[in-house]
Amino acid sequence: MTAPLIGIHDLAVATAGHVLELDDLAAATGVDPGKFHIGLGQDQMSVPGPDEDIVTMGATAARRIIDRHGVEGIRTVFFATESGVDQSKSAGVWVHDLLGLPSTSRVIELKQACYSATAALQAAAGLVAREPGSKVLVIASDVARYELDSAAEPTQGAGAVAMLVTADPALLSIEPATGLHTAHVDDFWRPNDSVTAVVDGKLSIDAYLDGFVGAWDDYRAHGGADIDEIDVFTHHQPFTRMAAKAHRRLAEHLGTELSEDRYLRSTLYNRRIGNSYTASLYFGLAALLDGDDDLTGKRVGMFSYGSGSVSEFFAGVVQSGYREHTRADETAELLAARTRVDVPAYRALHAAAHLGSRQDVTVPAQSPWPYHFAGVRGRARQYSADRT
Ligand code: COA
């Protein structure tokens, strides 16, 4: 008996309710806008309001999947993030509650910078291989927040991607071959007492590229497809120009030409959302699948990088009929529903993130999405739902 294909059966995205045009940031900081649009490959960034966080974005993305498929068969929820809201409790447990998922399920949070959603996806594939009738909900959700006036400021963002991993997937089967690379490096981290990340941007670019080449070589050594057998690529995109740098580095490493047509479409959502850390690679996949090109039967090469650092290169095959399950219109509406903020309003929202847990506080619901962070009571975070 041949083993069933296992992979992504459905994928849905969410982002924060405000948007800052990087042209506005450029004007306010006296930077040539070309640096943001061309040098970094970013046009906008999503900015969370006071009632938004990784839980509300994760629940909003996952809600779209539950609405289509129900909760039946989901026995595991993996919540991947590097902007966790609690040191102990998985953000996934709040999502589990907000969505009314079965009590007969396990829920866990995974952390390794921007990489951990890929670990979740691979672990999910393993669980489904053991029990092919089961389903795993993987949620990647993050808020990228840096110091104001730092070099990294224009590469902030926020977003979530939810994926339903099953046997006989409708969107993308994940191939077993995978390439791994881990190296200790202090390129990016967030100390326990900080709401903003610490980043050595230049070092992170070098560490990313080293990780990419290392993971690629390991992928090939473990039976991965040859470069000519990979039709399109998507990468982790801390800023979308990083995908261009990675693509160029791989071409140099292999001594070949690689057309930018093989990855360019993957950058379209990330250009408008900014860095969504764990979700960024999967926003790239969403952008590819939502595009006009018919990718049926095509192999997608995927590079996942998490600072610190862990890298993985793997691939999936787009399934026939996948277009009946993609969400270009829904995502376009989501991006259009964000409220534009000017630079002072964005800075006020940035400052509002410094919320402690020592005092009870009530946060009014205001985002256009169905789930809200409602404040803190007795040091515990509270959430509200416009719907269950
Ligand atoms: N028009 C076009 N391009 C321009 C430009 C202009 N007017 N001005 C500058 N640029 C280009 C630069 O030449 C440079 O291109 P290059 O990368 O090909 O050298 C690019 O824009 C960035 O400029 P640079 O001066 O290097 O930017 P910076 O020092 O302000 O910082 C980052 C850029 C990416 C290092 C910074 O934004 C950062 O740290 N971001 C966070 C990265 C991260 O998240 N890493 C961790 C996860 S991988």
Short mmCIF file of C-alpha atoms and ligand atoms in Angstrom, two decimals:
data_model
loop_
_atom_site.label_atom_id
_atom_site.label_comp_id
_atom_site.label_asym_id
_atom_site.label_seq_id
_atom_site.Cartn_x
_atom_site.Cartn_y
_atom_site.Cartn_z
CA MET A 1 0.00 0.00 0.00
CA THR A 2 1.43 3.40 -0.92
CA ALA A 3 1.61 6.02 1.82
CA PRO A 4 -0.92 8.86 1.42
CA LEU A 5 0.24 12.31 0.43
CA ILE A 6 0.34 14.62 3.45
CA GLY A 7 0.39 18.39 3.40
CA ILE A 8 -1.55 21.65 3.49
CA HIS A 9 -5.24 21.15 2.91
CA ASP A 10 -6.23 24.77 3.54
CA LEU A 11 -4.42 28.00 4.33
CA ALA A 12 -5.86 31.32 5.54
CA VAL A 13 -4.24 34.59 6.57
CA ALA A 14 -4.91 37.52 8.88
CA THR A 15 -3.13 40.74 9.69
CA ALA A 16 -3.39 43.76 11.98
CA GLY A 17 -6.09 46.42 11.59
CA HIS A 18 -3.90 49.45 10.82
CA VAL A 19 -1.46 50.15 8.02
CA LEU A 20 1.41 52.62 7.74
CA GLU A 21 2.54 53.64 4.25
CA LEU A 22 6.33 53.54 4.21
CA ASP A 23 6.23 56.69 2.04
CA ASP A 24 4.85 58.44 5.14
CA LEU A 25 7.64 57.02 7.31
CA ALA A 26 10.21 58.08 4.71
CA ALA A 27 8.83 61.65 4.66
CA ALA A 28 8.77 61.86 8.46
CA THR A 29 12.32 60.55 8.87
CA GLY A 30 13.93 62.24 5.86
CA VAL A 31 14.78 58.98 4.11
CA ASP A 32 14.59 58.54 0.33
CA PRO A 33 11.48 56.35 -0.22
CA GLY A 34 13.50 54.34 -2.77
CA LYS A 35 15.43 52.84 0.13
CA PHE A 36 12.24 51.28 1.45
CA HIS A 37 10.58 50.34 -1.85
CA ILE A 38 13.69 49.16 -3.72
CA GLY A 39 16.44 48.69 -1.11
CA LEU A 40 14.23 46.78 1.35
CA GLY A 41 11.39 45.79 -0.98
CA GLN A 42 8.70 47.04 1.39
CA ASP A 43 5.72 49.33 0.64
CA GLN A 44 3.60 49.22 3.80
CA MET A 45 3.53 47.67 7.24
CA SER A 46 0.60 46.39 9.28
CA VAL A 47 0.37 47.93 12.75
CA PRO A 48 -1.64 46.29 15.55
CA GLY A 49 -4.16 48.30 17.55
CA PRO A 50 -4.46 47.98 21.35
CA ASP A 51 -6.99 45.12 21.03
CA GLU A 52 -4.83 43.06 18.65
CA ASP A 53 -2.05 40.59 19.29
CA ILE A 54 -0.82 37.18 18.16
CA VAL A 55 -3.87 35.48 19.68
CA THR A 56 -6.45 37.66 17.91
CA MET A 57 -4.67 37.44 14.55
CA GLY A 58 -4.12 33.69 14.92
CA ALA A 59 -7.77 33.13 15.84
CA THR A 60 -8.97 35.29 12.93
CA ALA A 61 -6.89 33.31 10.42
CA ALA A 62 -7.88 29.94 11.90
CA ARG A 63 -11.57 30.94 12.02
CA ARG A 64 -11.61 31.05 8.22
CA ILE A 65 -10.39 27.46 8.13
CA ILE A 66 -12.86 26.25 10.77
CA ASP A 67 -15.71 27.94 8.87
CA ARG A 68 -14.82 25.86 5.80
CA HIS A 69 -13.96 22.52 7.39
CA GLY A 70 -15.41 22.42 10.90
CA VAL A 71 -13.48 21.23 13.94
CA GLU A 72 -13.96 17.50 13.46
CA GLY A 73 -10.73 15.51 13.40
CA ILE A 74 -8.53 18.30 14.83
CA ARG A 75 -6.61 16.73 17.71
CA THR A 76 -3.54 18.97 17.70
CA VAL A 77 -3.00 22.73 17.53
CA PHE A 78 0.55 23.99 17.04
CA PHE A 79 0.97 27.71 17.68
CA ALA A 80 4.26 29.05 16.31
CA THR A 81 5.44 32.49 17.42
CA GLU A 82 8.41 34.50 18.63
CA SER A 83 6.28 37.29 20.08
CA GLY A 84 4.63 35.22 22.79
CA VAL A 85 2.26 36.96 25.21
CA ASP A 86 2.95 34.66 28.17
CA GLN A 87 6.04 32.84 29.39
CA SER A 88 4.11 29.72 30.33
CA LYS A 89 0.76 29.35 28.61
CA SER A 90 0.54 28.61 24.90
CA ALA A 91 -1.19 31.36 22.94
CA GLY A 92 -2.88 28.44 21.21
CA VAL A 93 -4.95 27.68 24.31
CA TRP A 94 -6.71 31.05 24.00
CA VAL A 95 -7.27 30.37 20.30
CA HIS A 96 -8.60 26.92 21.15
CA ASP A 97 -11.12 28.57 23.47
CA LEU A 98 -12.10 31.37 21.09
CA LEU A 99 -12.73 28.90 18.26
CA GLY A 100 -14.52 26.28 20.36
CA LEU A 101 -12.10 23.52 19.39
CA PRO A 102 -12.60 20.03 20.90
CA SER A 103 -11.35 19.50 24.46
CA THR A 104 -9.91 16.21 23.17
CA SER A 105 -6.93 17.98 21.64
CA ARG A 106 -3.36 18.92 22.52
CA VAL A 107 -2.21 22.53 22.17
CA ILE A 108 1.36 23.75 22.31
CA GLU A 109 3.43 26.82 21.44
CA LEU A 110 6.69 26.47 19.52
CA LYS A 111 9.56 28.96 19.53
CA GLN A 112 12.70 29.35 17.47
CA ALA A 113 12.56 32.87 16.02
CA CYS A 114 10.95 32.96 12.56
CA TYR A 115 11.54 29.23 11.96
CA SER A 116 9.13 27.48 14.32
CA ALA A 117 6.09 27.27 12.00
CA THR A 118 8.15 25.01 9.78
CA ALA A 119 8.96 22.74 12.72
CA ALA A 120 5.21 22.74 13.43
CA LEU A 121 4.38 21.83 9.85
CA GLN A 122 6.88 18.96 9.83
CA ALA A 123 5.67 17.68 13.21
CA ALA A 124 2.08 17.93 11.95
CA ALA A 125 2.97 15.89 8.88
CA GLY A 126 4.49 13.25 11.19
CA LEU A 127 1.35 13.07 13.35
CA VAL A 128 -0.90 12.77 10.31
CA ALA A 129 1.35 10.02 8.88
CA ARG A 130 0.80 8.06 12.10
CA GLU A 131 -2.95 8.64 12.10
CA PRO A 132 -4.02 9.54 8.52
CA GLY A 133 -7.60 10.39 9.51
CA SER A 134 -6.48 13.11 11.93
CA LYS A 135 -5.97 16.81 11.21
CA VAL A 136 -3.52 19.28 12.70
CA LEU A 137 -4.13 23.02 12.89
CA VAL A 138 -0.87 24.96 12.54
CA ILE A 139 -0.99 28.66 13.36
CA ALA A 140 1.93 31.03 12.80
CA SER A 141 1.33 34.48 14.28
CA ASP A 142 3.69 37.32 15.10
CA VAL A 143 4.13 41.03 15.69
CA ALA A 144 7.51 42.37 14.55
CA ARG A 145 8.34 45.36 16.71
CA TYR A 146 11.67 47.21 16.86
CA GLU A 147 12.91 50.39 18.50
CA LEU A 148 11.66 53.61 16.89
CA ASP A 149 14.30 55.30 14.71
CA SER A 150 16.33 52.09 14.46
CA ALA A 151 17.49 50.70 11.09
CA ALA A 152 15.00 47.86 11.52
CA GLU A 153 11.97 50.16 12.07
CA PRO A 154 10.78 50.04 8.42
CA THR A 155 10.87 46.23 8.54
CA GLN A 156 8.21 45.88 11.23
CA GLY A 157 4.84 44.25 10.52
CA ALA A 158 2.24 41.84 11.84
CA GLY A 159 0.33 38.86 10.54
CA ALA A 160 -0.83 35.30 10.96
CA VAL A 161 -1.19 32.26 8.73
CA ALA A 162 -3.28 29.24 9.70
CA MET A 163 -2.87 25.91 7.91
CA LEU A 164 -4.82 22.70 8.14
CA VAL A 165 -2.50 19.71 7.70
CA THR A 166 -4.15 16.50 6.51
CA ALA A 167 -3.69 13.43 4.34
CA ASP A 168 -4.68 13.89 0.67
CA PRO A 169 -4.33 17.69 0.91
CA ALA A 170 -6.16 20.00 -1.49
CA LEU A 171 -3.37 22.61 -1.80
CA LEU A 172 0.17 21.31 -1.36
CA SER A 173 1.68 17.93 -0.54
CA ILE A 174 4.85 18.22 1.53
CA GLU A 175 7.69 16.04 0.25
CA PRO A 176 9.70 14.05 2.82
CA ALA A 177 13.16 15.30 1.75
CA THR A 178 14.35 18.15 3.89
CA GLY A 179 17.59 20.05 4.49
CA LEU A 180 18.62 21.38 7.91
CA HIS A 181 21.21 23.80 9.28
CA THR A 182 21.70 25.08 12.82
CA ALA A 183 24.41 27.51 13.94
CA HIS A 184 24.66 29.57 17.11
CA VAL A 185 24.73 33.26 16.19
CA ASP A 186 23.60 36.42 18.01
CA ASP A 187 21.93 38.07 15.01
CA PHE A 188 18.48 38.62 16.51
CA TRP A 189 16.75 37.92 19.81
CA ARG A 190 14.26 39.40 22.27
CA PRO A 191 15.29 39.42 25.93
CA ASN A 192 12.58 38.48 28.45
CA ASP A 193 12.35 42.07 29.69
CA SER A 194 11.87 43.69 26.28
CA VAL A 195 8.86 44.21 24.00
CA THR A 196 11.15 45.04 21.10
CA ALA A 197 13.59 42.66 19.45
CA VAL A 198 17.34 43.27 19.37
CA VAL A 199 18.73 42.82 15.88
CA ASP A 200 22.14 43.05 14.24
CA GLY A 201 20.63 43.42 10.77
CA LYS A 202 23.80 43.03 8.72
CA LEU A 203 24.85 39.94 10.68
CA SER A 204 21.35 38.49 10.24
CA ILE A 205 21.60 38.85 6.47
CA ASP A 206 24.91 36.93 6.41
CA ALA A 207 23.63 34.29 8.86
CA TYR A 208 20.47 33.85 6.76
CA LEU A 209 22.48 33.36 3.56
CA ASP A 210 24.85 30.89 5.26
CA GLY A 211 21.81 29.02 6.60
CA PHE A 212 20.25 28.91 3.14
CA VAL A 213 23.30 27.41 1.49
CA GLY A 214 23.82 24.98 4.38
CA ALA A 215 20.20 23.83 4.31
CA TRP A 216 20.22 23.52 0.52
CA ASP A 217 23.32 21.30 0.55
CA ASP A 218 21.77 19.12 3.25
CA TYR A 219 18.51 18.96 1.26
CA ARG A 220 20.38 17.65 -1.77
CA ALA A 221 22.36 15.20 0.38
CA HIS A 222 19.06 13.83 1.68
CA GLY A 223 17.50 13.15 -1.70
CA GLY A 224 16.00 16.59 -2.38
CA ALA A 225 15.09 17.66 -5.92
CA ASP A 226 17.66 19.17 -8.25
CA ILE A 227 17.49 22.91 -8.88
CA ASP A 228 15.92 22.40 -12.33
CA GLU A 229 13.10 20.37 -10.76
CA ILE A 230 12.02 23.24 -8.51
CA ASP A 231 9.58 25.46 -10.37
CA VAL A 232 9.00 28.29 -7.91
CA PHE A 233 10.50 29.41 -4.61
CA THR A 234 9.33 31.14 -1.50
CA HIS A 235 11.58 32.25 1.33
CA HIS A 236 11.32 33.69 4.80
CA GLN A 237 11.12 37.42 4.08
CA PRO A 238 12.17 39.72 6.98
CA PHE A 239 11.97 42.31 4.15
CA THR A 240 11.19 41.09 0.68
CA ARG A 241 14.53 42.10 -0.83
CA MET A 242 15.98 39.31 1.34
CA ALA A 243 14.34 36.83 -1.05
CA ALA A 244 16.27 38.43 -3.92
CA LYS A 245 19.52 38.17 -1.97
CA ALA A 246 18.83 34.50 -1.16
CA HIS A 247 17.93 33.64 -4.74
CA ARG A 248 21.11 35.29 -6.00
CA ARG A 249 23.24 33.52 -3.40
CA LEU A 250 21.85 30.12 -4.37
CA ALA A 251 22.53 30.84 -8.04
CA GLU A 252 26.14 31.76 -7.19
CA HIS A 253 26.51 28.68 -5.01
CA LEU A 254 25.31 26.44 -7.82
CA GLY A 255 27.13 28.37 -10.57
CA THR A 256 23.92 28.80 -12.53
CA GLU A 257 21.39 31.45 -13.58
CA LEU A 258 18.12 31.60 -11.63
CA SER A 259 15.44 33.88 -13.05
CA GLU A 260 13.74 36.16 -10.54
CA ASP A 261 10.41 35.02 -12.05
CA ARG A 262 10.82 31.92 -9.91
CA TYR A 263 10.21 33.80 -6.63
CA LEU A 264 8.95 37.32 -7.37
CA ARG A 265 5.24 36.61 -6.99
CA SER A 266 5.91 35.23 -3.47
CA THR A 267 6.78 38.71 -2.21
CA LEU A 268 3.47 40.46 -2.98
CA TYR A 269 1.72 40.03 0.37
CA ASN A 270 4.85 40.54 2.46
CA ARG A 271 5.55 43.85 0.70
CA ARG A 272 2.27 45.11 2.17
CA ILE A 273 2.25 43.42 5.58
CA GLY A 274 5.89 43.74 6.62
CA ASN A 275 7.69 41.11 8.63
CA SER A 276 5.36 38.60 10.22
CA TYR A 277 8.23 36.41 11.46
CA THR A 278 6.92 32.80 11.67
CA ALA A 279 4.14 33.56 9.19
CA SER A 280 6.30 35.32 6.60
CA LEU A 281 7.32 32.22 4.60
CA TYR A 282 3.70 31.09 4.50
CA PHE A 283 2.44 34.50 3.34
CA GLY A 284 4.91 33.89 0.50
CA LEU A 285 3.30 30.53 -0.22
CA ALA A 286 -0.18 32.12 -0.09
CA ALA A 287 0.89 34.76 -2.59
CA LEU A 288 2.19 32.09 -4.98
CA LEU A 289 -0.96 29.99 -4.75
CA ASP A 290 -3.24 33.03 -5.16
CA GLY A 291 -1.41 34.21 -8.31
CA ASP A 292 -2.62 34.00 -11.90
CA ASP A 293 -0.10 31.35 -12.99
CA ASP A 294 -1.45 27.81 -12.91
CA LEU A 295 0.91 25.97 -10.57
CA THR A 296 -0.82 22.59 -10.78
CA GLY A 297 1.80 19.84 -10.38
CA LYS A 298 4.60 22.37 -9.83
CA ARG A 299 7.19 21.92 -7.11
CA VAL A 300 7.53 24.84 -4.65
CA GLY A 301 10.91 25.15 -2.88
CA MET A 302 10.54 26.67 0.57
CA PHE A 303 13.27 28.18 2.72
CA SER A 304 12.61 28.78 6.40
CA TYR A 305 15.05 30.77 8.55
CA GLY A 306 14.90 31.61 12.24
CA SER A 307 17.63 33.78 13.69
CA GLY A 308 19.84 32.37 16.30
CA SER A 309 19.80 30.28 13.99
CA VAL A 310 17.87 27.34 12.49
CA SER A 311 17.27 26.89 8.76
CA GLU A 312 15.30 24.36 6.74
CA PHE A 313 14.81 23.90 3.02
CA PHE A 314 12.00 21.64 1.86
CA ALA A 315 9.53 21.39 -1.00
CA GLY A 316 5.91 20.67 -1.79
CA VAL A 317 3.89 19.84 -4.89
CA VAL A 318 0.82 21.90 -5.81
CA GLN A 319 -2.24 19.66 -6.08
CA SER A 320 -4.64 19.52 -9.00
CA GLY A 321 -7.82 21.49 -8.32
CA TYR A 322 -6.00 23.74 -5.83
CA ARG A 323 -7.45 26.88 -7.37
CA GLU A 324 -10.87 25.98 -6.04
CA HIS A 325 -9.41 26.38 -2.55
CA THR A 326 -7.32 29.57 -2.80
CA ARG A 327 -8.27 32.91 -1.29
CA ALA A 328 -6.99 35.83 -3.40
CA ASP A 329 -10.23 37.83 -3.06
CA GLU A 330 -10.49 37.23 0.68
CA THR A 331 -6.89 38.36 1.22
CA ALA A 332 -7.36 41.45 -0.98
CA GLU A 333 -10.38 42.41 1.15
CA LEU A 334 -8.41 41.82 4.34
CA LEU A 335 -5.59 44.12 3.24
CA ALA A 336 -8.03 46.77 2.06
CA ALA A 337 -9.92 46.68 5.39
CA ARG A 338 -6.95 48.06 7.34
CA THR A 339 -7.19 51.66 8.56
CA ARG A 340 -4.40 53.92 7.35
CA VAL A 341 -2.52 55.66 10.16
CA ASP A 342 -0.12 58.58 9.93
CA VAL A 343 3.29 58.52 11.60
CA PRO A 344 2.20 60.13 14.93
CA ALA A 345 -0.70 57.66 15.22
CA TYR A 346 1.61 54.73 14.42
CA ARG A 347 4.07 55.93 17.06
CA ALA A 348 1.28 56.16 19.64
CA LEU A 349 0.26 52.57 18.85
CA HIS A 350 3.90 51.48 19.10
CA ALA A 351 4.15 53.06 22.58
CA ALA A 352 0.87 51.45 23.67
CA ALA A 353 2.53 48.05 23.33
CA HIS A 354 4.35 48.65 26.63
CA LEU A 355 1.46 47.17 28.58
CA GLY A 356 2.30 45.42 31.85
CA SER A 357 0.25 42.89 33.81
CA ARG A 358 0.39 44.49 37.29
CA GLN A 359 -2.73 46.63 36.92
CA ASP A 360 -6.18 45.59 35.79
CA VAL A 361 -7.08 47.33 32.56
CA THR A 362 -9.95 47.15 30.07
CA VAL A 363 -9.20 47.54 26.36
CA PRO A 364 -12.21 48.44 24.17
CA ALA A 365 -12.80 46.38 21.02
CA GLN A 366 -12.01 48.38 17.89
CA SER A 367 -10.36 46.22 15.22
CA PRO A 368 -12.49 45.08 12.26
CA TRP A 369 -11.80 41.40 13.05
CA PRO A 370 -13.92 39.05 15.20
CA TYR A 371 -11.52 38.58 18.15
CA HIS A 372 -10.14 41.17 20.55
CA PHE A 373 -7.63 41.44 23.36
CA ALA A 374 -9.89 42.85 26.10
CA GLY A 375 -7.32 43.74 28.76
CA VAL A 376 -5.87 42.27 31.94
CA ARG A 377 -7.76 41.09 35.02
CA GLY A 378 -6.00 39.57 38.02
CA ARG A 379 -2.81 39.52 35.91
CA ALA A 380 -4.51 37.23 33.34
CA ARG A 381 -5.05 38.27 29.73
CA GLN A 382 -8.68 38.52 28.66
CA TYR A 383 -10.10 38.06 25.17
CA SER A 384 -13.53 38.71 23.70
CA ALA A 385 -15.23 37.34 20.61
CA ASP A 386 -17.82 39.01 18.38
CA ARG A 387 -18.70 35.46 17.37
CA THR A 388 -17.82 31.91 18.36
N1 COA B 1 17.15 53.69 -3.41
C1 COA B 1 17.33 52.38 -3.58
N2 COA B 1 18.03 51.58 -2.73
C2 COA B 1 18.57 52.17 -1.64
C3 COA B 1 18.44 53.56 -1.41
C4 COA B 1 17.69 54.34 -2.36
N3 COA B 1 17.51 55.66 -2.20
N4 COA B 1 19.08 53.85 -0.27
C5 COA B 1 19.61 52.69 0.20
N5 COA B 1 19.29 51.68 -0.64
C6 COA B 1 19.63 50.26 -0.50
C7 COA B 1 21.03 50.03 0.01
O1 COA B 1 21.98 50.13 -1.03
C8 COA B 1 20.90 48.63 0.58
O2 COA B 1 20.95 47.71 -0.48
P1 COA B 1 21.84 46.36 -0.35
O3 COA B 1 21.17 45.53 0.68
O4 COA B 1 21.80 45.78 -1.73
O5 COA B 1 23.22 46.77 0.10
C9 COA B 1 19.47 48.62 1.13
O6 COA B 1 18.81 49.73 0.51
C10 COA B 1 19.41 48.81 2.63
O7 COA B 1 20.17 49.92 2.95
P2 COA B 1 21.15 49.91 4.22
O8 COA B 1 21.84 51.22 4.31
O9 COA B 1 21.99 48.66 4.19
O10 COA B 1 20.02 49.79 5.35
P3 COA B 1 20.11 49.90 6.90
O11 COA B 1 21.50 49.91 7.41
O12 COA B 1 19.25 51.05 7.26
O13 COA B 1 19.42 48.52 7.42
C11 COA B 1 18.52 46.31 7.46
C12 COA B 1 18.81 47.55 6.59
C13 COA B 1 17.83 45.26 6.62
C14 COA B 1 19.85 45.74 7.99
C15 COA B 1 17.61 46.75 8.66
O14 COA B 1 16.39 47.25 8.15
C16 COA B 1 17.31 45.62 9.61
O15 COA B 1 18.10 45.33 10.51
N6 COA B 1 16.15 44.97 9.46
C17 COA B 1 15.76 43.80 10.27
C18 COA B 1 16.34 42.55 9.64
C19 COA B 1 15.84 41.32 10.34
O16 COA B 1 14.71 41.27 10.73
N7 COA B 1 16.69 40.32 10.49
C20 COA B 1 16.33 39.16 11.26
C21 COA B 1 15.58 38.14 10.54
S1 COA B 1 16.34 37.49 9.14
#
